[in-house]
mmCIF file of C-alpha atoms in Angstrom:
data_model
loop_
_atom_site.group_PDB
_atom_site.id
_atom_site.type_symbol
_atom_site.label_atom_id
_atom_site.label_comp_id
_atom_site.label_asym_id
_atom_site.label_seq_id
_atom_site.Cartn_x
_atom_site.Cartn_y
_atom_site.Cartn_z
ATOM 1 C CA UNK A 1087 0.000 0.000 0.000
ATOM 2 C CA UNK A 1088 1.603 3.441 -0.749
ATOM 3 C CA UNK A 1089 2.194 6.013 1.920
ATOM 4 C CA UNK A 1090 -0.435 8.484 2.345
ATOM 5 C CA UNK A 1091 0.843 11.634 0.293
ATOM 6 C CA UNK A 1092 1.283 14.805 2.202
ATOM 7 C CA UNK A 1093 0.385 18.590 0.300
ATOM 8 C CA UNK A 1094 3.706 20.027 -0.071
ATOM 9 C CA UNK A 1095 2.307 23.811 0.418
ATOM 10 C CA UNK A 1096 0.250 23.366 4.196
ATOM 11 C CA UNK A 1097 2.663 25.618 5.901
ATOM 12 C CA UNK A 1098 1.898 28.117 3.000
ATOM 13 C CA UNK A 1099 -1.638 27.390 3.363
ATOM 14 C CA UNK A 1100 -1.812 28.147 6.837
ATOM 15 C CA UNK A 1101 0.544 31.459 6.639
ATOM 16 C CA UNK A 1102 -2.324 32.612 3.980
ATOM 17 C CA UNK A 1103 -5.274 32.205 6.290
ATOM 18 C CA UNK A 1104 -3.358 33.648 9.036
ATOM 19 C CA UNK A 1105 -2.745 36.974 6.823
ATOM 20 C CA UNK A 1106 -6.482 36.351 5.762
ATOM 21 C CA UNK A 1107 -7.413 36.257 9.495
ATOM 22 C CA UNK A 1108 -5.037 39.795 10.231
ATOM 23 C CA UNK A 1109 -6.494 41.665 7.190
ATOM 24 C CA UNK A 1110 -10.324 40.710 8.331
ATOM 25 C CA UNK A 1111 -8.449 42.246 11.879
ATOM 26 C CA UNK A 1112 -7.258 45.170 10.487
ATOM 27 C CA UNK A 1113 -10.304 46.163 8.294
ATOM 28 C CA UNK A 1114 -12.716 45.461 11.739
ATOM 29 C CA UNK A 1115 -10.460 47.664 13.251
ATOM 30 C CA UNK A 1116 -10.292 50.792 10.390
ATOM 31 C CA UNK A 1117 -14.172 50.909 10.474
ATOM 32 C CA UNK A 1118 -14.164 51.253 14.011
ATOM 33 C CA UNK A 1119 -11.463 54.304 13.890
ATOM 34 C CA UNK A 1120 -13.688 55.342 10.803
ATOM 35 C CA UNK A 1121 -16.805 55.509 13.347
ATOM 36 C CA UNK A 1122 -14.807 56.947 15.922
ATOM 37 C CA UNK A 1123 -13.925 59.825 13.057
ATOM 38 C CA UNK A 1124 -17.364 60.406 12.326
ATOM 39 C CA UNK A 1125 -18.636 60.806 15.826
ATOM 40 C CA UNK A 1126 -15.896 63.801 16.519
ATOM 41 C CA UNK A 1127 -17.108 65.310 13.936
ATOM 42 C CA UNK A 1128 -20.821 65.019 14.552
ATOM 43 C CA UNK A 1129 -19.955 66.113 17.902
ATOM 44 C CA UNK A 1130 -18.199 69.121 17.087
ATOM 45 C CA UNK A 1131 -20.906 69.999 14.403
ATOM 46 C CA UNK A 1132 -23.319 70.213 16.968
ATOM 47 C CA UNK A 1133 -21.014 72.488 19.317
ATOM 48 C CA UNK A 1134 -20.799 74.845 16.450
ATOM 49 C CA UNK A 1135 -24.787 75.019 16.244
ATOM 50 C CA UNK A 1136 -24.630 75.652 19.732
ATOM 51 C CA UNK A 1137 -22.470 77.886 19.392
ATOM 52 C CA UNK A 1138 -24.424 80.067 16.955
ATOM 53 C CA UNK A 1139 -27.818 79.434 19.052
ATOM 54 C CA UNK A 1140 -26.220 81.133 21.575
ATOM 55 C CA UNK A 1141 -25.159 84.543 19.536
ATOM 56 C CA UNK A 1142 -28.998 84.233 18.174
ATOM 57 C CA UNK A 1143 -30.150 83.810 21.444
ATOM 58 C CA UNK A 1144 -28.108 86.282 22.964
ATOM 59 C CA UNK A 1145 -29.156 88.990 20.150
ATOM 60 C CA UNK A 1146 -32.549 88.773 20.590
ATOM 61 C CA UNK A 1147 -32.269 88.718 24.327
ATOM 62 C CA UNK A 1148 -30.213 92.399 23.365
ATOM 63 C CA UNK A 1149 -32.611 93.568 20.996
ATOM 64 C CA UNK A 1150 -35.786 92.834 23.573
ATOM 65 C CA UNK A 1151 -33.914 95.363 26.071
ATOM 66 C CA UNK A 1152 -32.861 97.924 23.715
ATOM 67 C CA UNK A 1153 -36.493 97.795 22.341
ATOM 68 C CA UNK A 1154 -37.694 98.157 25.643
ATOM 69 C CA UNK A 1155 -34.770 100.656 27.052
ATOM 70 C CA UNK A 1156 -33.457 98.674 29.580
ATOM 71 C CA UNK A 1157 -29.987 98.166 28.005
ATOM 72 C CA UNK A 1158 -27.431 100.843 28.701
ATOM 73 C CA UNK A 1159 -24.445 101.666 26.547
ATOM 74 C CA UNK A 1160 -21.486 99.776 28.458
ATOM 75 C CA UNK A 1161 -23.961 96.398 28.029
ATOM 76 C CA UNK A 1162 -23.910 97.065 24.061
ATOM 77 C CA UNK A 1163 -20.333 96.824 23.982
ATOM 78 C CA UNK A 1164 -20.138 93.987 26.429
ATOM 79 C CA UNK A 1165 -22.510 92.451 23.735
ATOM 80 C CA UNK A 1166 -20.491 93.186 21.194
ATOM 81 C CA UNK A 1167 -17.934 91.707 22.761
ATOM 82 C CA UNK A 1168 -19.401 88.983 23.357
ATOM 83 C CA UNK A 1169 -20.739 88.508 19.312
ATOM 84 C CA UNK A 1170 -17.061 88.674 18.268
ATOM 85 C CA UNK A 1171 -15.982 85.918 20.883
ATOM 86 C CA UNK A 1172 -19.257 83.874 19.654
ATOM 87 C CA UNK A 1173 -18.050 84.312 16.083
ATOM 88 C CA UNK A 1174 -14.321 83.813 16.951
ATOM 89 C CA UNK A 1175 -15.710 80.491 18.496
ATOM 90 C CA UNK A 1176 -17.913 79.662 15.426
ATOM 91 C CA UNK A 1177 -14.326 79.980 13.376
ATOM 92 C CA UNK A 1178 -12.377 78.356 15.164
ATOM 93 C CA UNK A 1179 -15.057 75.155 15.613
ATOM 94 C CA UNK A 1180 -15.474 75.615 11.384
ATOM 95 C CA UNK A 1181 -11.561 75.144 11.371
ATOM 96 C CA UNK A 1182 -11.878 72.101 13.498
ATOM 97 C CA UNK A 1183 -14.374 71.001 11.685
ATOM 98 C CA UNK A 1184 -12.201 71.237 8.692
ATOM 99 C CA UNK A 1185 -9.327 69.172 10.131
ATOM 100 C CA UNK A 1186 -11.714 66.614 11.251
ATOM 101 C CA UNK A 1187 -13.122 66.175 7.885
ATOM 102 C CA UNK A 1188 -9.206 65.501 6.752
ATOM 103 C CA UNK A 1189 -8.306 62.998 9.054
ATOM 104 C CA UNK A 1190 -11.974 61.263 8.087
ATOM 105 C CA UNK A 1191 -10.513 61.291 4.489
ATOM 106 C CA UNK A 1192 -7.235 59.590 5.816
ATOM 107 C CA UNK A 1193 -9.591 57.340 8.212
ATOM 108 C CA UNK A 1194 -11.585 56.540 4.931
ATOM 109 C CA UNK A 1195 -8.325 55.674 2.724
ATOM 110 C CA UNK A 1196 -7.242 53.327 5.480
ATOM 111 C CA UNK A 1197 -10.408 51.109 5.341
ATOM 112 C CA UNK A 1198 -10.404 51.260 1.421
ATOM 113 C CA UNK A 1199 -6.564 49.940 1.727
ATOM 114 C CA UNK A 1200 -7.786 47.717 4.277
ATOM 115 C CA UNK A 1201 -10.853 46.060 2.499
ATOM 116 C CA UNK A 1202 -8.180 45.549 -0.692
ATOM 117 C CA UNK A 1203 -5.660 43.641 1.366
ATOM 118 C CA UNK A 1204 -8.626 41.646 2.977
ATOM 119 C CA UNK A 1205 -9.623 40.616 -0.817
ATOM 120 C CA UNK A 1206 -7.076 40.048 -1.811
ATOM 121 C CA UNK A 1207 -6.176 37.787 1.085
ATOM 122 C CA UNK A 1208 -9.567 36.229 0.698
ATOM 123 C CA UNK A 1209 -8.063 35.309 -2.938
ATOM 124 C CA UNK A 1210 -4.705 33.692 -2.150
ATOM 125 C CA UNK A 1211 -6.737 31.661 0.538
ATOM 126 C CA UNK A 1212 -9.135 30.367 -2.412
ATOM 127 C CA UNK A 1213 -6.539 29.930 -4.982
ATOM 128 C CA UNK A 1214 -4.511 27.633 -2.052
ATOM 129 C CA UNK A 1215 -7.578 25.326 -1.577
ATOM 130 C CA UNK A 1216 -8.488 24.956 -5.087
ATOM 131 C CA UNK A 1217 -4.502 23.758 -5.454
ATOM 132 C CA UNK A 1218 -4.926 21.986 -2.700
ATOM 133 C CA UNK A 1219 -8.119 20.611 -4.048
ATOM 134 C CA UNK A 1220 -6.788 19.855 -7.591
ATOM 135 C CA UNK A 1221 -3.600 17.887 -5.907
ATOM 136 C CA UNK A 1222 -6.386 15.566 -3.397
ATOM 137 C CA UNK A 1223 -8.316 15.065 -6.952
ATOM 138 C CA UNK A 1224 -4.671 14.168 -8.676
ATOM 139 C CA UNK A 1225 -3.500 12.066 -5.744
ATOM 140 C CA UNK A 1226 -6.745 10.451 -5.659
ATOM 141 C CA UNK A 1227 -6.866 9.552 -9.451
ATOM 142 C CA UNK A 1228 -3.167 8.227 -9.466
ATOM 143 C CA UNK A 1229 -4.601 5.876 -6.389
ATOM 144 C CA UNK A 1230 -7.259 4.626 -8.272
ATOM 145 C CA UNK A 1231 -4.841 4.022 -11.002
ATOM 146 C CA UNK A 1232 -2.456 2.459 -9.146
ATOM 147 C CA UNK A 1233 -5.021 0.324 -7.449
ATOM 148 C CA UNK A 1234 -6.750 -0.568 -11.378
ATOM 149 C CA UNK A 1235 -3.220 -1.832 -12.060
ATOM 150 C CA UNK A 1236 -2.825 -4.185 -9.416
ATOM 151 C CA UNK A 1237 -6.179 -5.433 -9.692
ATOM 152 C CA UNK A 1238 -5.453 -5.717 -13.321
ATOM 153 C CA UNK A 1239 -2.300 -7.747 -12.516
ATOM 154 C CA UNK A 1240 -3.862 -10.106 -10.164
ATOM 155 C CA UNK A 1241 -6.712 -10.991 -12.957
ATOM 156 C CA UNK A 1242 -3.997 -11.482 -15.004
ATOM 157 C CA UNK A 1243 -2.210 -13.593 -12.347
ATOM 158 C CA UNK A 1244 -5.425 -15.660 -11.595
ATOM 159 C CA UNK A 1245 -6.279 -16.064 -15.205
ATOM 160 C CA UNK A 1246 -2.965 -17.043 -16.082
ATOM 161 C CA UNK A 1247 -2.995 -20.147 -12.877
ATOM 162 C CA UNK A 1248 -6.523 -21.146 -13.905
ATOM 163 C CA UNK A 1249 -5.289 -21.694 -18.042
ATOM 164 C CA UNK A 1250 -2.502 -23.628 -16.225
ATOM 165 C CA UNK A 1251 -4.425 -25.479 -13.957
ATOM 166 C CA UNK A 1252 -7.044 -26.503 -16.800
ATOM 167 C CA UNK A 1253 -3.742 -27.727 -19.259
ATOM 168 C CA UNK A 1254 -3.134 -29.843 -16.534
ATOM 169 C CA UNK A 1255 -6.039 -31.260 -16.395
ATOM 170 C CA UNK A 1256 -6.333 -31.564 -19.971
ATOM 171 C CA UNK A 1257 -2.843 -33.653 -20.339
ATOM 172 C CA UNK A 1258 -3.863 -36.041 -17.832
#
């Protein structure tokens, strides 16, 4: 009986779904950051919309005591100071915002390099078990063959003894 045939390319087989296994990793872990991106920014959308609720709020709140004359001149400028801090703010968040929206770009590239290397993985992993596949089916068909040949040898043999046997028996 022959040995029992070992695939020649396991080791490489397993190295490929271990890489397969790290890229599904790494991809997991780039949509989380990705989330984590997106949330900042929401968040810091939202402070900037506070932000300019409270200049509205606060000029109407001025305009209700100047319409009704209880707002003196040294609270107009404190209001105006106030307005330009508000705005300041409202810049500054809009330049935050900006940066935010970069590093979501970057945060976006990573899972798009991410989900490549994960296919791509995926692919070497499938083109290693269809080899490995094809060798079992090879393997497997030089086993039958092997086996078809002995068989056909010990017909052979057993015809052979039989014609034998019956020109014996013949000559007696």
């Amino acid at each position: 009986m022959a040995k029992k045939e070992k695939y020649r390319l396991e080791a490489m087989l397993t190295v490929k779904h271990r890489n397969k296994r790290n890229c599904e990793i790494e991809l997991g872990r780039a949509f989380k950051a990705l989330k984590e991106e997106e949330e900042k920014l929401k968040e810091l959308e939202e402070e900037k919309q506070e932000i300019i609720q409270r200049r509205e709020d606060s000029r109407r709140d001025h305009a209700v005591r100047v319409a009704s004359g209880e707002s003196q001149v040294s609270e107009s400028h404190t209001h105006m100071n106030f307005i330009k801090k508000l705005i300041e703010d409202e810049e500054k968040k809009d330049e935050e915002i900006k940066e935010q929206k970069e590093v979501i770009e970057k945060a976006e590239e990573r899972v798009a390099q991410a989900k490549r290397d994960y296919i791509d993985a995926c692919k070497e992993v499938k083109i290693m078990e269809k080899h490995k596949e094809l060798w079992k089916k090879k393997i497997k068909n030089e086993l039958e063959r092997e086996e078809l040949k002995v068989m056909n040898e010990l017909g052979n043999t057993l015809h052979q003894l039989r014609s034998m046997k019956n020109n014996r028996g013949d000559m007696s």
